[in-house]
mmCIF file of C-alpha atoms and ligand atoms in Angstrom:
data_model
loop_
_atom_site.group_PDB
_atom_site.id
_atom_site.type_symbol
_atom_site.label_atom_id
_atom_site.label_comp_id
_atom_site.label_asym_id
_atom_site.label_seq_id
_atom_site.Cartn_x
_atom_site.Cartn_y
_atom_site.Cartn_z
ATOM 1 C CA MET H 8 135.430 252.487 106.233
ATOM 2 C CA THR H 9 132.550 254.188 107.645
ATOM 3 C CA SER H 10 133.216 257.451 109.218
ATOM 4 C CA GLY H 11 133.334 257.171 112.764
ATOM 5 C CA VAL H 12 134.437 253.317 112.868
ATOM 6 C CA ILE H 13 137.148 252.344 114.837
ATOM 7 C CA THR H 14 138.657 249.035 114.426
ATOM 8 C CA ARG H 15 141.756 247.919 116.591
ATOM 9 C CA THR H 16 143.262 244.714 117.854
ATOM 10 C CA LEU H 17 143.865 244.874 121.698
ATOM 11 C CA ASP H 18 146.994 243.165 123.371
ATOM 12 C CA THR H 19 145.248 239.971 124.409
ATOM 13 C CA GLY H 20 144.246 239.415 120.692
ATOM 14 C CA ILE H 21 140.791 240.691 120.978
ATOM 15 C CA HIS H 22 139.222 242.389 118.044
ATOM 16 C CA LEU H 23 137.660 245.751 118.778
ATOM 17 C CA ARG H 24 135.158 247.235 116.609
ATOM 18 C CA VAL H 25 133.650 250.817 117.895
ATOM 19 C CA VAL H 26 130.893 252.288 115.713
ATOM 20 C CA PRO H 27 128.051 254.769 115.977
ATOM 21 C CA ALA H 28 124.850 253.664 117.460
ATOM 22 C CA SER H 29 123.092 253.978 114.165
ATOM 23 C CA GLU H 30 125.446 251.041 112.725
ATOM 24 C CA PHE H 31 125.531 249.154 115.494
ATOM 25 C CA GLY H 32 122.893 246.663 114.683
ATOM 26 C CA SER H 33 124.639 246.335 111.271
ATOM 27 C CA ALA H 34 128.117 245.500 112.568
ATOM 28 C CA ALA H 35 126.941 242.757 114.640
ATOM 29 C CA ALA H 36 124.625 241.692 111.506
ATOM 30 C CA ASP H 37 127.910 241.726 109.621
ATOM 31 C CA LEU H 38 129.335 238.693 112.432
ATOM 32 C CA VAL H 39 126.691 236.612 111.176
ATOM 33 C CA GLN H 40 126.579 237.228 107.440
ATOM 34 C CA THR H 41 130.668 236.425 107.197
ATOM 35 C CA MET H 42 130.226 233.362 109.056
ATOM 36 C CA LEU H 43 127.241 231.974 106.945
ATOM 37 C CA ARG H 44 129.456 233.097 103.600
ATOM 38 C CA ARG H 45 131.730 231.134 104.992
ATOM 39 C CA LYS H 46 129.820 228.254 106.431
ATOM 40 C CA PRO H 47 126.086 228.465 105.100
ATOM 41 C CA ASN H 48 124.929 225.599 107.771
ATOM 42 C CA ALA H 49 127.210 227.115 110.743
ATOM 43 C CA VAL H 50 125.935 226.709 114.156
ATOM 44 C CA ILE H 51 125.261 230.022 115.665
ATOM 45 C CA GLY H 52 124.569 230.767 119.468
ATOM 46 C CA PHE H 53 121.888 233.338 119.850
ATOM 47 C CA PRO H 54 121.261 235.991 122.801
ATOM 48 C CA THR H 55 118.002 237.981 124.133
ATOM 49 C CA GLY H 56 117.980 241.157 125.661
ATOM 50 C CA SER H 57 117.842 244.903 124.414
ATOM 51 C CA THR H 58 121.676 244.777 123.104
ATOM 52 C CA PRO H 59 121.007 242.188 120.097
ATOM 53 C CA LEU H 60 117.650 243.645 118.779
ATOM 54 C CA PRO H 61 118.871 245.995 116.120
ATOM 55 C CA MET H 62 121.109 242.890 115.139
ATOM 56 C CA TYR H 63 118.090 240.790 114.500
ATOM 57 C CA GLN H 64 116.443 243.671 112.528
ATOM 58 C CA ASP H 65 119.224 244.128 110.294
ATOM 59 C CA LEU H 66 119.340 240.404 109.509
ATOM 60 C CA LEU H 67 115.663 240.046 109.023
ATOM 61 C CA ARG H 68 116.274 243.470 106.722
ATOM 62 C CA ARG H 69 118.988 242.015 104.774
ATOM 63 C CA GLN H 70 116.859 238.844 104.345
ATOM 64 C CA ARG H 71 113.895 240.475 103.180
ATOM 65 C CA GLN H 72 116.344 242.148 100.640
ATOM 66 C CA GLY H 73 117.910 238.722 99.485
ATOM 67 C CA THR H 74 121.245 239.456 100.570
ATOM 68 C CA LEU H 75 121.604 237.064 103.589
ATOM 69 C CA ASP H 76 120.536 233.561 103.236
ATOM 70 C CA LEU H 77 119.145 231.740 106.428
ATOM 71 C CA THR H 78 118.051 228.474 104.860
ATOM 72 C CA GLN H 79 120.802 226.355 106.181
ATOM 73 C CA MET H 80 121.446 228.288 109.460
ATOM 74 C CA ARG H 81 121.613 225.983 112.187
ATOM 75 C CA ALA H 82 120.611 227.896 115.875
ATOM 76 C CA VAL H 83 121.465 227.116 119.547
ATOM 77 C CA MET H 84 120.223 228.846 122.516
ATOM 78 C CA LEU H 85 122.841 230.837 125.183
ATOM 79 C CA ASP H 86 120.234 230.842 128.178
ATOM 80 C CA ASP H 87 116.586 231.002 129.671
ATOM 81 C CA TYR H 88 114.793 230.810 132.693
ATOM 82 C CA LEU H 89 114.461 227.734 134.621
ATOM 83 C CA GLY H 90 110.385 227.045 134.619
ATOM 84 C CA ALA H 91 109.879 229.068 131.734
ATOM 85 C CA THR H 92 108.251 226.328 129.697
ATOM 86 C CA GLY H 93 105.305 226.161 127.370
ATOM 87 C CA ASP H 94 104.226 229.630 126.448
ATOM 88 C CA ASP H 95 105.703 231.626 129.523
ATOM 89 C CA PRO H 96 106.045 234.981 128.570
ATOM 90 C CA VAL H 97 109.449 235.243 130.300
ATOM 91 C CA SER H 98 110.746 232.373 127.880
ATOM 92 C CA PHE H 99 113.808 233.274 125.959
ATOM 93 C CA HIS H 100 112.880 230.858 123.772
ATOM 94 C CA ASN H 101 109.796 232.285 122.703
ATOM 95 C CA TRP H 102 111.420 235.797 122.690
ATOM 96 C CA LEU H 103 113.786 234.899 120.238
ATOM 97 C CA LYS H 104 111.262 232.852 118.244
ATOM 98 C CA ARG H 105 108.987 235.973 117.992
ATOM 99 C CA GLU H 106 112.183 238.586 117.460
ATOM 100 C CA PHE H 107 113.769 236.634 114.806
ATOM 101 C CA PHE H 108 113.637 232.579 114.324
ATOM 102 C CA ASP H 109 109.786 232.855 113.164
ATOM 103 C CA PRO H 110 110.248 235.879 110.777
ATOM 104 C CA ALA H 111 113.720 234.437 109.575
ATOM 105 C CA GLY H 112 112.011 231.078 108.926
ATOM 106 C CA VAL H 113 114.289 229.165 111.473
ATOM 107 C CA GLY H 114 111.864 226.062 112.565
ATOM 108 C CA SER H 115 112.342 224.061 115.368
ATOM 109 C CA ASP H 116 114.047 221.613 113.436
ATOM 110 C CA ARG H 117 116.788 223.933 113.005
ATOM 111 C CA LEU H 118 117.128 225.220 116.957
ATOM 112 C CA LEU H 119 118.471 223.415 119.766
ATOM 113 C CA ARG H 120 116.270 224.583 122.597
ATOM 114 C CA MET H 121 117.691 225.178 126.196
ATOM 115 C CA PRO H 122 115.804 223.072 128.614
ATOM 116 C CA THR H 123 113.681 224.993 131.252
ATOM 117 C CA ASP H 124 111.405 222.288 132.859
ATOM 118 C CA PRO H 125 112.908 221.902 136.324
ATOM 119 C CA GLU H 126 112.063 218.069 136.343
ATOM 120 C CA GLY H 127 115.227 215.887 135.310
ATOM 121 C CA ILE H 128 117.070 219.261 134.631
ATOM 122 C CA GLU H 129 120.334 218.268 135.412
ATOM 123 C CA GLU H 130 120.580 215.247 133.075
ATOM 124 C CA ALA H 131 119.175 217.683 130.379
ATOM 125 C CA CYS H 132 121.828 220.241 130.937
ATOM 126 C CA GLN H 133 124.027 217.170 129.998
ATOM 127 C CA GLN H 134 122.086 216.228 127.025
ATOM 128 C CA TYR H 135 122.263 219.708 125.909
ATOM 129 C CA GLU H 136 126.088 219.692 125.811
ATOM 130 C CA GLU H 137 125.838 216.342 124.196
ATOM 131 C CA ARG H 138 123.506 217.934 121.457
ATOM 132 C CA LEU H 139 125.899 220.642 121.033
ATOM 133 C CA GLN H 140 129.053 218.150 120.153
ATOM 134 C CA ARG H 141 126.697 216.357 117.951
ATOM 135 C CA LEU H 142 125.905 219.636 116.038
ATOM 136 C CA GLY H 143 129.918 219.629 115.625
ATOM 137 C CA GLY H 144 130.027 222.460 118.136
ATOM 138 C CA VAL H 145 129.304 226.112 118.056
ATOM 139 C CA ASP H 146 130.547 228.110 114.801
ATOM 140 C CA LEU H 147 129.447 231.558 116.251
ATOM 141 C CA GLN H 148 128.478 232.285 119.457
ATOM 142 C CA LEU H 149 126.983 235.982 120.097
ATOM 143 C CA LEU H 150 126.860 237.156 123.316
ATOM 144 C CA GLY H 151 125.640 240.779 125.316
ATOM 145 C CA LEU H 152 127.151 241.842 128.422
ATOM 146 C CA GLY H 153 125.331 242.052 131.895
ATOM 147 C CA LEU H 154 126.099 245.175 134.135
ATOM 148 C CA ASN H 155 127.596 242.849 136.198
ATOM 149 C CA GLY H 156 129.926 241.255 133.626
ATOM 150 C CA HIS H 157 127.905 238.207 133.254
ATOM 151 C CA ILE H 158 127.550 236.451 129.943
ATOM 152 C CA GLY H 159 124.915 234.258 129.604
ATOM 153 C CA PHE H 160 123.842 234.005 133.056
ATOM 154 C CA ASN H 161 127.347 233.102 134.406
ATOM 155 C CA GLU H 162 126.964 235.440 137.279
ATOM 156 C CA PRO H 163 130.390 236.634 138.982
ATOM 157 C CA GLY H 164 132.036 233.671 140.632
ATOM 158 C CA ALA H 165 131.345 231.645 137.827
ATOM 159 C CA ALA H 166 134.129 228.959 137.095
ATOM 160 C CA VAL H 167 136.218 229.042 133.781
ATOM 161 C CA ASP H 168 135.334 225.281 133.049
ATOM 162 C CA SER H 169 131.520 225.711 133.592
ATOM 163 C CA ARG H 170 129.168 223.749 131.418
ATOM 164 C CA THR H 171 125.147 224.035 130.840
ATOM 165 C CA HIS H 172 124.084 224.339 134.261
ATOM 166 C CA VAL H 173 121.569 225.995 136.387
ATOM 167 C CA VAL H 174 122.378 229.145 138.341
ATOM 168 C CA PRO H 175 120.961 231.357 140.774
ATOM 169 C CA LEU H 176 120.506 234.539 139.455
ATOM 170 C CA THR H 177 121.807 237.918 141.109
ATOM 171 C CA ALA H 178 119.729 240.615 142.295
ATOM 172 C CA THR H 179 121.428 243.027 139.621
ATOM 173 C CA THR H 180 120.048 240.353 136.786
ATOM 174 C CA THR H 181 116.579 240.027 138.047
ATOM 175 C CA VAL H 182 116.156 243.627 138.070
ATOM 176 C CA ALA H 183 117.767 244.446 135.352
ATOM 177 C CA ASN H 184 115.457 241.782 133.649
ATOM 178 C CA ALA H 185 112.040 242.803 135.405
ATOM 179 C CA ALA H 186 111.498 245.247 132.630
ATOM 180 C CA TYR H 187 111.316 242.501 130.022
ATOM 181 C CA TRP H 188 107.623 241.324 131.253
ATOM 182 C CA ASP H 189 104.403 242.410 132.825
ATOM 183 C CA SER H 190 104.893 242.682 136.746
ATOM 184 C CA SER H 191 102.032 239.688 137.438
ATOM 185 C CA ARG H 192 105.010 237.447 136.222
ATOM 186 C CA LYS H 193 107.349 237.092 139.326
ATOM 187 C CA VAL H 194 110.990 237.710 138.245
ATOM 188 C CA PRO H 195 112.675 233.763 137.996
ATOM 189 C CA GLU H 196 115.591 233.460 140.311
ATOM 190 C CA GLU H 197 117.170 230.985 138.729
ATOM 191 C CA GLY H 198 118.154 230.498 135.079
ATOM 192 C CA VAL H 199 119.804 227.858 132.820
ATOM 193 C CA THR H 200 122.843 228.778 130.672
ATOM 194 C CA MET H 201 125.759 227.352 128.864
ATOM 195 C CA GLY H 202 128.965 227.746 131.163
ATOM 196 C CA VAL H 203 131.610 229.890 130.604
ATOM 197 C CA GLY H 204 133.792 226.549 129.167
ATOM 198 C CA THR H 205 130.884 225.894 127.135
ATOM 199 C CA ILE H 206 130.765 229.503 125.627
ATOM 200 C CA LEU H 207 134.703 229.475 125.163
ATOM 201 C CA GLY H 208 134.652 226.232 123.141
ATOM 202 C CA ALA H 209 132.754 228.133 120.329
ATOM 203 C CA ARG H 210 134.939 228.898 117.319
ATOM 204 C CA ALA H 211 134.274 232.082 117.147
ATOM 205 C CA ILE H 212 132.775 234.802 119.596
ATOM 206 C CA GLY H 213 130.899 238.261 118.836
ATOM 207 C CA LEU H 214 130.511 240.286 122.104
ATOM 208 C CA LEU H 215 127.827 243.139 121.598
ATOM 209 C CA VAL H 216 127.778 245.959 124.244
ATOM 210 C CA ASN H 217 125.946 249.104 123.641
ATOM 211 C CA GLY H 218 124.923 252.447 125.643
ATOM 212 C CA ALA H 219 126.447 254.466 128.392
ATOM 213 C CA ARG H 220 125.602 252.321 131.381
ATOM 214 C CA LYS H 221 127.913 249.176 129.669
ATOM 215 C CA ALA H 222 131.120 251.365 129.339
ATOM 216 C CA ASP H 223 132.617 250.623 133.044
ATOM 217 C CA ILE H 224 132.041 247.125 132.359
ATOM 218 C CA LEU H 225 133.145 247.016 129.231
ATOM 219 C CA ARG H 226 136.549 248.798 130.523
ATOM 220 C CA SER H 227 136.846 245.962 133.311
ATOM 221 C CA THR H 228 135.885 243.132 130.966
ATOM 222 C CA LEU H 229 139.139 244.431 128.285
ATOM 223 C CA LEU H 230 141.535 246.150 130.403
ATOM 224 C CA GLY H 231 140.542 244.663 134.059
ATOM 225 C CA PRO H 232 141.724 241.431 135.658
ATOM 226 C CA ILE H 233 140.889 238.218 133.970
ATOM 227 C CA GLY H 234 138.994 236.136 136.595
ATOM 228 C CA PRO H 235 135.630 235.352 138.038
ATOM 229 C CA ASP H 236 134.926 238.758 139.182
ATOM 230 C CA VAL H 237 133.709 239.778 135.908
ATOM 231 C CA PRO H 238 132.805 236.647 133.493
ATOM 232 C CA ALA H 239 133.147 238.141 130.508
ATOM 233 C CA SER H 240 136.922 238.776 131.020
ATOM 234 C CA PHE H 241 137.339 235.437 130.241
ATOM 235 C CA LEU H 242 137.001 236.049 126.389
ATOM 236 C CA ARG H 243 140.281 237.478 126.607
ATOM 237 C CA ASN H 244 141.922 233.670 127.138
ATOM 238 C CA VAL H 245 140.651 232.573 123.818
ATOM 239 C CA ALA H 246 141.296 233.036 120.102
ATOM 240 C CA ASP H 247 138.528 234.532 118.289
ATOM 241 C CA VAL H 248 136.635 237.040 119.906
ATOM 242 C CA GLN H 249 135.285 240.271 118.338
ATOM 243 C CA VAL H 250 133.824 243.107 120.500
ATOM 244 C CA ILE H 251 131.192 245.448 118.672
ATOM 245 C CA ALA H 252 130.644 248.327 120.824
ATOM 246 C CA ASP H 253 129.033 251.504 119.922
ATOM 247 C CA GLN H 254 130.636 254.834 120.989
ATOM 248 C CA GLU H 255 128.919 255.184 124.132
ATOM 249 C CA ALA H 256 129.943 252.124 125.500
ATOM 250 C CA ALA H 257 133.453 252.266 124.299
ATOM 251 C CA ALA H 258 133.652 255.880 126.183
ATOM 252 C CA LEU H 259 135.604 254.540 128.873
ATOM 253 C CA LEU H 260 138.485 252.583 126.829
ATOM 254 C CA PRO H 261 141.696 254.554 126.022
HETATM 255 C C1 F6R C 8 120.651 237.214 127.593
HETATM 256 C C2 F6R C 8 121.714 237.075 128.197
HETATM 257 C C3 F6R C 8 122.379 238.095 128.828
HETATM 258 C C4 F6R C 8 122.253 239.650 128.382
HETATM 259 C C5 F6R C 8 122.731 240.437 129.344
HETATM 260 C C6 F6R C 8 122.725 241.706 128.622
HETATM 261 O O1 F6R C 8 120.445 235.913 126.702
HETATM 262 O O2 F6R C 8 122.336 235.711 127.924
HETATM 263 O O3 F6R C 8 123.769 237.906 129.359
HETATM 264 O O4 F6R C 8 123.181 239.224 127.191
HETATM 265 O O5 F6R C 8 122.096 240.324 130.421
HETATM 266 O O6 F6R C 8 121.365 242.231 128.327
HETATM 267 P P1 F6R C 8 120.808 243.571 127.499
HETATM 268 O O7 F6R C 8 121.123 243.331 126.415
HETATM 269 O O8 F6R C 8 119.202 243.382 127.707
HETATM 270 O O9 F6R C 8 121.431 244.593 128.283
#
């Protein structure tokens, strides 16, 4: 085992792996690689944001070195902004293409895109769920953790059995995300997200958490009450969950 790495199973069954910040991307990439070794055409759900960036870089490095085969992997999206269509700079789809799917050679034929067109969005959300089912469900869902405990765009108050739907975003989220693009684009106030129920339906889940500012919410997620106030706490209700945290994010765990 690498020095400084702590691996524990919490009483709820969640596996927690705490690593130095420099190993965070590689520990997260291991989740993907382990899944693809077992099932080369696995369906994997990918998040955007600052947290998973080191994982995407590590996956691309492994692919360049020839140690990771992404040629059969199928990808699905966790969330996006309502109205972020075409080449909108805030589109999570475009972000994922730029940071990972295009350099990794994952084409649109292997990617299930979250609907974002406001017209007919409710029906499109239902179709998204049906398409997930037709793919055989999600084998591994990767998640970041919002400062308010959101997963995907499931903000506090989210129902445990919710499916893919449109959500109004909280001020915490829109402020946190404003840094992602230039100020000429108004921060969208609604998102489209897999529901908590959709996420919990994945056969395995990887929650990625890094940085000191996430220490409080990681503690509430893992040790506080399970309920809608901290949607990520619902992860403690399901079987196969791995949390990868860097030492700063894990600083408040006993
Ligand atoms: C992004 C997403 C969000 C982020 C969360 C953490 O697709 O679903 O839930 O994972 O807001 O964002 P970062 O990683 O930027 O701190």
